[in-house]
CSV table of C-alpha atoms and ligand atoms in Angstrom, one decimal:
chain,number,residue,atom,x,y,z
I,211,UNK,CA,-0.7,-11.0,24.2
I,212,UNK,CA,-2.7,-7.7,22.5
I,213,UNK,CA,-0.7,-4.4,22.9
I,214,UNK,CA,-3.2,-1.5,23.2
I,215,UNK,CA,-1.7,-1.0,19.2
I,216,UNK,CA,-1.1,-4.2,17.8
I,217,UNK,CA,-3.7,-4.3,14.6
I,218,UNK,CA,-4.6,-7.6,14.2
I,219,UNK,CA,-6.8,-8.5,10.4
I,220,UNK,CA,-8.7,-11.4,9.1
I,221,UNK,CA,-8.8,-11.6,5.6
I,222,UNK,CA,-10.7,-14.2,3.3
I,223,UNK,CA,-9.9,-14.6,-0.3
I,224,UNK,CA,-12.7,-16.7,-2.5
I,225,UNK,CA,-13.1,-14.8,-5.7
I,226,UNK,CA,-12.5,-17.8,-7.7
I,227,UNK,CA,-12.6,-21.7,-7.0
I,228,UNK,CA,-9.5,-21.9,-3.8
I,229,UNK,CA,-11.0,-21.2,-0.4
I,230,UNK,CA,-8.1,-18.7,1.2
I,231,UNK,CA,-7.5,-17.8,4.9
I,232,UNK,CA,-4.4,-14.9,6.7
I,233,UNK,CA,-4.0,-13.3,9.8
I,234,UNK,CA,-1.5,-10.2,9.6
I,235,UNK,CA,-0.1,-8.3,12.5
I,236,UNK,CA,1.0,-4.3,12.4
I,237,UNK,CA,1.5,-6.2,8.2
I,238,UNK,CA,3.2,-8.8,9.4
I,239,UNK,CA,1.8,-12.1,8.0
I,240,UNK,CA,0.8,-14.2,10.5
I,241,UNK,CA,-0.7,-16.9,8.4
I,242,UNK,CA,-1.8,-18.0,4.9
I,243,UNK,CA,-3.9,-20.6,4.3
I,244,UNK,CA,-5.5,-21.9,0.8
I,245,UNK,CA,-7.7,-24.9,1.1
I,246,UNK,CA,-7.7,-25.7,-2.8
I,247,UNK,CA,-10.8,-27.4,-5.5
I,248,UNK,CA,-10.3,-30.2,-6.4
I,249,UNK,CA,-13.7,-30.6,-8.3
I,250,UNK,CA,-13.2,-29.0,-11.7
I,251,UNK,CA,-10.3,-30.6,-13.0
I,252,UNK,CA,-12.3,-33.1,-14.7
I,253,UNK,CA,-14.4,-30.5,-16.6
I,254,UNK,CA,-11.2,-28.8,-17.6
I,255,UNK,CA,-11.9,-25.2,-16.2
I,256,UNK,CA,-13.6,-23.8,-13.2
I,257,UNK,CA,-17.2,-24.6,-13.0
I,258,UNK,CA,-18.8,-21.3,-10.6
I,259,UNK,CA,-22.0,-23.1,-9.4
I,260,UNK,CA,-19.8,-26.2,-8.2
I,261,UNK,CA,-16.9,-23.1,-6.5
I,262,UNK,CA,-19.2,-21.4,-4.7
I,263,UNK,CA,-20.7,-24.9,-3.1
I,264,UNK,CA,-17.2,-25.4,-2.2
I,265,UNK,CA,-16.2,-22.4,-0.9
I,266,UNK,CA,-19.7,-22.8,1.4
I,267,UNK,CA,-18.1,-26.2,3.3
I,268,UNK,CA,-14.1,-24.8,3.1
I,269,UNK,CA,-14.7,-21.3,4.9
I,270,UNK,CA,-14.8,-22.0,7.8
I,271,UNK,CA,-12.2,-25.0,8.1
I,272,UNK,CA,-10.0,-22.3,6.0
I,273,UNK,CA,-10.5,-19.2,8.6
I,274,UNK,CA,-10.2,-21.4,11.9
I,275,UNK,CA,-6.9,-23.0,10.2
I,276,UNK,CA,-5.0,-19.4,9.8
I,277,UNK,CA,-6.5,-17.8,13.4
I,278,UNK,CA,-4.4,-21.2,14.8
I,279,UNK,CA,-1.4,-20.9,13.1
I,280,UNK,CA,-1.6,-17.7,14.1
I,281,UNK,CA,-2.0,-18.1,17.4
I,282,UNK,CA,-5.0,-15.2,17.2
I,283,UNK,CA,-8.3,-15.7,19.3
I,284,UNK,CA,-11.2,-14.5,17.5
I,285,UNK,CA,-11.3,-11.5,20.7
I,286,UNK,CA,-7.6,-9.7,19.1
I,287,UNK,CA,-9.3,-9.4,15.5
I,288,UNK,CA,-9.9,-5.2,14.6
I,289,UNK,CA,-11.3,-6.2,11.1
I,290,UNK,CA,-12.4,-8.3,9.2
I,291,UNK,CA,-10.7,-8.0,5.2
I,292,UNK,CA,-12.6,-9.8,2.2
I,293,UNK,CA,-12.2,-9.7,-1.3
I,294,UNK,CA,-15.3,-8.0,-3.0
I,295,UNK,CA,-14.2,-8.2,-6.8
I,296,UNK,CA,-13.6,-8.7,-9.2
I,297,UNK,CA,-14.4,-12.9,-9.8
I,298,UNK,CA,-17.5,-15.4,-9.7
I,299,UNK,CA,-20.2,-13.8,-8.0
I,300,UNK,CA,-21.4,-17.0,-6.3
I,301,UNK,CA,-17.7,-17.3,-4.5
I,302,UNK,CA,-17.8,-14.1,-3.7
I,303,UNK,CA,-21.0,-13.9,-2.1
I,304,UNK,CA,-19.7,-17.0,0.4
I,305,UNK,CA,-16.4,-14.6,1.4
I,306,UNK,CA,-18.4,-11.4,1.7
I,307,UNK,CA,-21.6,-12.9,3.5
I,308,UNK,CA,-19.1,-14.4,5.9
I,309,UNK,CA,-17.2,-11.7,7.1
I,310,UNK,CA,-19.8,-10.1,7.3
I,311,UNK,CA,-21.8,-11.8,9.5
I,312,UNK,CA,-18.5,-13.0,11.4
I,313,UNK,CA,-17.2,-9.1,11.6
I,314,UNK,CA,-21.1,-8.2,13.3
I,315,UNK,CA,-21.2,-10.8,15.7
I,316,UNK,CA,-17.8,-9.4,17.0
I,317,UNK,CA,-18.8,-6.0,16.4
I,318,UNK,CA,-15.8,-4.9,14.9
I,319,UNK,CA,-15.4,-3.3,11.6
I,320,UNK,CA,-15.1,-4.9,7.3
I,321,UNK,CA,-12.8,-3.5,4.9
I,322,UNK,CA,-13.7,-4.8,1.3
I,323,UNK,CA,-10.3,-5.4,-1.2
I,324,UNK,CA,-10.6,-4.9,-4.7
I,325,UNK,CA,-8.9,-8.2,-6.2
I,326,UNK,CA,-6.0,-6.7,-8.9
I,327,UNK,CA,-5.0,-4.3,-5.9
I,328,UNK,CA,-4.0,-6.9,-3.9
I,329,UNK,CA,-2.0,-8.9,-6.2
I,330,UNK,CA,-0.3,-6.0,-6.8
I,331,UNK,CA,0.0,-5.0,-2.7
I,332,UNK,CA,1.7,-9.1,-2.5
I,333,UNK,CA,4.6,-6.8,-3.1
I,334,UNK,CA,4.4,-5.4,0.9
I,335,UNK,CA,3.6,-8.9,2.4
I,336,UNK,CA,7.7,-9.3,2.5
I,337,UNK,CA,11.3,-8.0,2.2
I,338,UNK,CA,12.3,-6.5,-0.7
I,339,UNK,CA,9.6,-4.2,-0.8
I,340,UNK,CA,9.5,-1.7,-3.4
I,341,UNK,CA,9.5,1.9,-3.8
I,342,UNK,CA,6.6,4.7,-5.1
I,343,UNK,CA,5.9,4.9,-7.5
I,344,UNK,CA,6.2,1.6,-9.2
I,345,UNK,CA,5.3,-0.1,-12.6
I,346,UNK,CA,3.4,-3.5,-12.0
I,347,UNK,CA,2.6,-6.7,-14.7
I,348,UNK,CA,-0.2,-8.0,-13.1
I,349,UNK,CA,-1.0,-11.0,-15.1
I,350,UNK,CA,-3.8,-13.6,-13.6
I,351,UNK,CA,-6.4,-16.0,-15.2
I,352,UNK,CA,-8.7,-13.3,-15.6
I,353,UNK,CA,-6.7,-10.6,-16.1
I,354,UNK,CA,-3.7,-8.9,-17.9
I,355,UNK,CA,-2.6,-5.1,-16.4
I,356,UNK,CA,0.2,-2.8,-16.7
I,357,UNK,CA,-0.5,-0.8,-13.4
I,358,UNK,CA,1.4,2.5,-12.0
I,359,UNK,CA,1.5,2.2,-8.2
I,360,UNK,CA,2.0,5.4,-7.2
I,361,UNK,CA,0.5,4.7,-3.4
I,362,UNK,CA,-0.5,1.3,-2.0
I,363,UNK,CA,-4.1,3.5,-2.1
I,364,UNK,CA,-3.0,5.0,-5.5
I,365,UNK,CA,-2.6,3.0,-8.6
I,366,UNK,CA,-3.1,4.2,-12.2
I,367,UNK,CA,-4.0,1.9,-15.2
I,368,UNK,CA,-2.0,2.5,-18.0
I,369,UNK,CA,-3.1,-1.0,-20.3
I,370,UNK,CA,-4.8,-4.0,-19.8
I,371,UNK,CA,-5.7,-6.8,-22.0
I,372,UNK,CA,-8.1,-5.9,-25.1
I,373,UNK,CA,-9.3,-9.8,-24.7
I,374,UNK,CA,-8.3,-12.7,-23.1
I,375,UNK,CA,-6.2,-12.6,-19.7
I,376,UNK,CA,-2.3,-14.0,-20.1
I,377,UNK,CA,-3.6,-17.0,-18.0
I,378,UNK,CA,-5.8,-17.9,-20.0
I,379,UNK,CA,-3.9,-18.2,-22.9
I,380,UNK,CA,-1.8,-20.1,-20.6
I,381,UNK,CA,-5.3,-22.5,-20.1
I,382,UNK,CA,-6.7,-22.6,-23.5
I,383,UNK,CA,-3.6,-24.0,-25.1
I,384,UNK,CA,-3.4,-26.3,-22.3
I,385,UNK,CA,-7.2,-27.7,-23.6
I,386,UNK,CA,-6.3,-27.5,-27.1
I,387,UNK,CA,-2.9,-29.9,-25.9
I,388,UNK,CA,-5.0,-32.0,-23.2
I,389,UNK,CA,-3.3,-30.9,-20.2
I,390,UNK,CA,-5.2,-30.4,-17.6
I,391,UNK,CA,-6.5,-27.4,-15.8
I,392,UNK,CA,-5.1,-24.9,-14.9
I,393,UNK,CA,-2.8,-25.6,-17.7
I,394,UNK,CA,-0.2,-22.8,-17.3
I,395,UNK,CA,1.9,-25.4,-14.6
I,396,UNK,CA,1.7,-27.8,-17.1
I,397,UNK,CA,3.0,-26.4,-19.9
I,398,UNK,CA,5.9,-24.2,-17.8
I,399,UNK,CA,7.0,-27.4,-16.6
I,400,UNK,CA,6.9,-28.9,-20.5
I,401,UNK,CA,8.8,-26.0,-21.8
I,402,UNK,CA,11.4,-26.6,-19.8
I,403,UNK,CA,12.1,-29.8,-21.6
I,404,UNK,CA,11.3,-28.9,-25.3
I,405,UNK,CA,13.0,-25.5,-27.3
I,406,UNK,CA,10.7,-22.7,-28.9
I,407,UNK,CA,11.1,-23.9,-32.1
I,408,UNK,CA,7.3,-22.7,-33.6
I,409,UNK,CA,6.9,-19.1,-34.5
I,410,UNK,CA,3.5,-17.3,-33.5
I,411,UNK,CA,2.6,-14.1,-34.3
I,412,UNK,CA,3.4,-11.2,-31.6
I,413,UNK,CA,-0.1,-8.8,-32.2
I,414,UNK,CA,0.7,-5.0,-33.0
I,415,UNK,CA,-1.9,-3.8,-30.2
I,416,UNK,CA,-1.7,0.1,-29.9
I,417,UNK,CA,-0.5,1.8,-26.5
I,418,UNK,CA,-0.1,-0.3,-23.4
I,419,UNK,CA,-2.8,-2.7,-23.9
I,420,UNK,CA,-2.4,-6.5,-25.0
I,421,UNK,CA,-4.1,-8.6,-27.3
I,422,UNK,CA,-3.9,-13.0,-26.8
I,423,UNK,CA,-6.8,-14.0,-28.9
I,424,UNK,CA,-4.9,-14.3,-32.1
I,425,UNK,CA,-2.5,-16.5,-30.6
I,426,UNK,CA,-5.0,-18.9,-29.4
I,427,UNK,CA,-6.3,-18.5,-32.8
I,428,UNK,CA,-2.7,-19.1,-34.1
I,429,UNK,CA,-2.0,-22.0,-31.7
I,430,UNK,CA,-5.5,-24.0,-33.1
I,431,UNK,CA,-4.7,-22.9,-36.8
I,432,UNK,CA,-1.4,-24.5,-36.0
I,433,UNK,CA,-2.5,-27.5,-34.1
I,434,UNK,CA,-4.9,-28.8,-36.7
I,435,UNK,CA,-2.9,-28.7,-39.4
I,436,UNK,CA,0.2,-30.6,-37.8
I,437,UNK,CA,-2.3,-32.9,-37.0
I,438,UNK,CA,-3.9,-33.5,-40.4
I,439,UNK,CA,-0.3,-34.3,-41.7
I,440,UNK,CA,0.9,-36.4,-38.7
I,441,UNK,CA,-2.0,-37.7,-35.9
I,442,UNK,CA,0.7,-37.9,-33.3
I,443,UNK,CA,2.1,-34.5,-33.6
I,444,UNK,CA,1.0,-33.3,-30.0
I,445,UNK,CA,1.8,-36.2,-28.2
I,446,UNK,CA,5.7,-36.1,-29.7
I,447,UNK,CA,6.2,-32.6,-29.7
I,448,UNK,CA,4.5,-31.5,-26.5
I,449,UNK,CA,7.4,-29.9,-25.3
I,450,UNK,CA,8.4,-28.0,-28.5
I,451,UNK,CA,4.8,-26.7,-28.5
I,452,UNK,CA,5.0,-25.7,-25.1
I,453,UNK,CA,8.0,-23.6,-24.7
I,454,UNK,CA,6.8,-22.2,-28.4
I,455,UNK,CA,3.5,-21.0,-27.0
I,456,UNK,CA,5.1,-19.7,-23.6
I,457,UNK,CA,8.4,-17.8,-25.0
I,458,UNK,CA,5.4,-15.7,-27.7
I,459,UNK,CA,3.0,-14.9,-24.2
I,460,UNK,CA,6.4,-14.3,-22.5
I,461,UNK,CA,7.5,-11.8,-25.5
I,462,UNK,CA,4.0,-10.5,-25.2
I,463,UNK,CA,4.0,-9.2,-21.8
I,464,UNK,CA,7.7,-8.0,-21.8
I,465,UNK,CA,8.0,-5.9,-25.1
I,466,UNK,CA,4.9,-4.2,-23.4
I,467,UNK,CA,6.3,-3.8,-19.7
I,468,UNK,CA,9.6,-2.2,-21.5
I,469,UNK,CA,7.9,0.2,-23.3
I,470,UNK,CA,5.7,1.5,-20.1
I,471,UNK,CA,9.0,1.5,-17.8
I,472,UNK,CA,10.4,3.5,-20.4
I,473,UNK,CA,7.0,5.7,-21.3
I,474,UNK,CA,6.7,6.6,-18.0
I,475,UNK,CA,10.4,6.6,-16.5
I,476,UNK,CA,10.1,4.8,-13.6
I,477,UNK,CA,13.3,2.4,-12.7
I,478,UNK,CA,11.3,0.3,-10.3
I,479,UNK,CA,9.2,-2.8,-11.7
I,480,UNK,CA,7.3,-5.4,-10.6
I,481,UNK,CA,5.3,-8.5,-11.4
I,482,UNK,CA,2.3,-10.5,-10.0
I,483,UNK,CA,-0.7,-12.3,-10.5
I,484,UNK,CA,-0.8,-16.6,-11.2
I,485,UNK,CA,1.2,-16.3,-14.5
I,486,UNK,CA,4.0,-14.6,-12.5
I,487,UNK,CA,4.8,-17.7,-11.2
I,488,UNK,CA,5.8,-19.0,-14.4
I,489,UNK,CA,9.5,-19.9,-14.4
I,490,UNK,CA,10.1,-18.3,-17.9
I,491,UNK,CA,8.7,-15.2,-17.7
I,492,UNK,CA,10.7,-15.0,-13.9
I,493,UNK,CA,14.1,-15.1,-15.6
I,494,UNK,CA,13.2,-12.9,-19.0
I,495,UNK,CA,11.8,-10.6,-16.9
I,496,UNK,CA,14.6,-10.1,-13.8
I,497,UNK,CA,17.1,-10.0,-17.5
I,498,UNK,CA,15.0,-7.1,-19.1
I,499,UNK,CA,15.5,-5.5,-15.5
I,500,UNK,CA,19.3,-5.9,-15.5
I,501,UNK,CA,19.5,-4.7,-18.9
I,502,UNK,CA,17.7,-1.6,-18.7
I,503,UNK,CA,19.4,-1.3,-14.9
I,504,UNK,CA,15.4,-1.1,-13.2
I,505,UNK,CA,15.2,-3.1,-9.7
I,506,UNK,CA,12.8,-5.7,-10.0
I,507,UNK,CA,10.3,-7.2,-7.7
I,508,UNK,CA,9.5,-10.9,-8.1
I,509,UNK,CA,6.8,-12.4,-5.6
I,510,UNK,CA,7.3,-15.1,-3.2
I,511,UNK,CA,5.1,-17.9,-5.0
I,512,UNK,CA,3.3,-17.9,-2.4
I,513,UNK,CA,2.1,-15.5,-3.5
I,514,UNK,CA,1.7,-15.3,-7.0
I,515,UNK,CA,-1.7,-16.4,-7.4
I,516,UNK,CA,-4.9,-16.6,-5.4
I,517,UNK,CA,-4.1,-16.3,-1.7
I,518,UNK,CA,-5.6,-14.0,1.1
I,519,UNK,CA,-1.9,-12.8,2.5
I,520,UNK,CA,-2.5,-10.3,-0.5
I,521,UNK,CA,-6.0,-9.4,0.7
I,522,UNK,CA,-4.7,-8.9,4.6
I,523,UNK,CA,-2.0,-6.7,3.4
I,524,UNK,CA,-4.4,-4.4,1.1
I,525,UNK,CA,-7.3,-4.0,3.9
I,526,UNK,CA,-3.5,-3.4,6.0
I,527,UNK,CA,-3.6,-0.2,4.5
I,528,UNK,CA,-6.7,0.2,4.3
I,529,UNK,CA,-7.3,0.1,8.3
I,530,UNK,CA,-4.6,2.5,9.0
I,531,UNK,CA,-6.6,5.0,6.8
I,532,UNK,CA,-9.9,3.8,9.2
I,533,UNK,CA,-11.4,2.9,4.9
I,534,UNK,CA,-13.9,0.6,6.2
I,535,UNK,CA,-17.2,-0.7,4.3
I,536,UNK,CA,-20.5,-0.7,6.1
I,537,UNK,CA,-22.5,-3.8,6.4
I,538,UNK,CA,-24.9,-2.8,2.9
I,539,UNK,CA,-21.9,-3.6,0.8
I,540,UNK,CA,-22.6,-6.2,-1.6
I,541,UNK,CA,-19.7,-8.3,-3.9
I,542,UNK,CA,-19.4,-7.0,-7.7
I,543,UNK,CA,-18.0,-9.5,-10.2
I,544,UNK,CA,-17.1,-6.7,-12.8
I,545,UNK,CA,-15.8,-4.3,-9.3
I,546,UNK,CA,-13.9,-1.3,-11.6
I,547,UNK,CA,-10.1,-1.0,-10.8
N,1687,LIG,O1,-3.6,-15.2,-10.4
N,1687,LIG,P1,-4.8,-16.4,-10.2
N,1687,LIG,O2,-4.2,-17.1,-9.1
N,1687,LIG,O3,-6.2,-16.2,-10.7
N,1687,LIG,C1,-6.8,-15.4,-11.3
N,1687,LIG,O4,-7.4,-14.2,-10.2
N,1687,LIG,O5,-7.4,-15.5,-12.2
N,1687,LIG,O6,-4.3,-16.9,-11.6
N,1687,LIG,C2,-4.6,-17.6,-12.0
N,1687,LIG,C3,-3.8,-18.1,-13.5
N,1687,LIG,C4,-4.0,-19.5,-14.0
N,1687,LIG,O7,-4.5,-18.6,-15.6
N,1687,LIG,C5,-2.6,-20.5,-14.0
N,1687,LIG,O8,-2.8,-21.0,-14.9
N,1687,LIG,C6,-1.9,-19.2,-14.4
N,1687,LIG,O9,-2.4,-17.9,-13.6
N,1687,LIG,N1,-0.5,-19.9,-13.6
N,1687,LIG,C7,0.8,-20.2,-14.9
N,1687,LIG,C8,1.9,-21.1,-13.9
N,1687,LIG,N2,1.8,-20.5,-12.5
N,1687,LIG,C9,-0.1,-20.3,-12.4
N,1687,LIG,N3,0.8,-19.5,-16.1
N,1687,LIG,C10,1.9,-19.6,-16.7
N,1687,LIG,N4,3.0,-20.6,-15.8
N,1687,LIG,C11,2.5,-20.8,-14.8
N,1687,LIG,N5,4.1,-21.7,-13.5
N,1688,LIG,ZN1,-6.0,-13.5,-8.5
């Protein structure tokens, strides 16, 4: 039963390949559905045109499942939220248009959400929640950002990648090693069986920014050199290569995170985004927190990679401020942070 002041929101996430829908009631997640697209593995990466077509097939299924699992009826919804950007234009269009049409039919407001804000606010989907201000290292397939989170509404970008994202570094390395897309989880798995015996350079980048393109080139040259000497090199040493690459990526990330936290004198520290599912990053992050006497926040696995619960949490805060979008809103693939 819906009480008079209950707030029920439906949230839709369709920025990349997976189609996701979630229901949140008074800030508590009732359902978190992800309909995966397996259609891209054969191409070694997400094919945008294909992704948008498959979103069209999956979106009603995802929304229906989310409503059924939450035991919520359409008439109970107070608003519908969606990812406006950043992301793939065709993919975003499907979610934005679905949300707009459904809200129009139900005569309820719509809420636009920034995908990267939502990755950070995923920390408020369940306990323990960080207190403000906190520093968040957001690492995903398209972004690598250091953010000072002052409130759910005010976030300051302290640094970001000047070229590839951390997730891209995992995925491109995986492609080079012949691993299927997305390669992050595959590298994570193999790294557990290997040793970080190969050294790759840590880039010297100004301030709190990151760079991963030099690492990508270093790995490429290393593999080419090694294969010249021994054609079976990759096959026979893949676990050690994965462990070494992962070790370097984690090192690059944590060096800057530590610098940011010390510079800002903040002791509530979090990681977020798809790469925060990485086991070595999670372990070494928590060790770094212990060393510095910080309180560390690591998201539950279902809130690391893309999901609609994080969109729902961000939308809940916006609903409390009556921060609604209008029906003429359009997706923005390069939405500013
Ligand atoms: O946040 P996300 O789901 O999507 C974007 O917004 O981009 O992040 C996807 C990225 C991919 O690059 C994927 O390889 C990486 O997260 N990823 C991982 C792991 N799980 C996902 N990277 C390293 N280790 C993992 N366990
Ligand atoms: Zn994401």
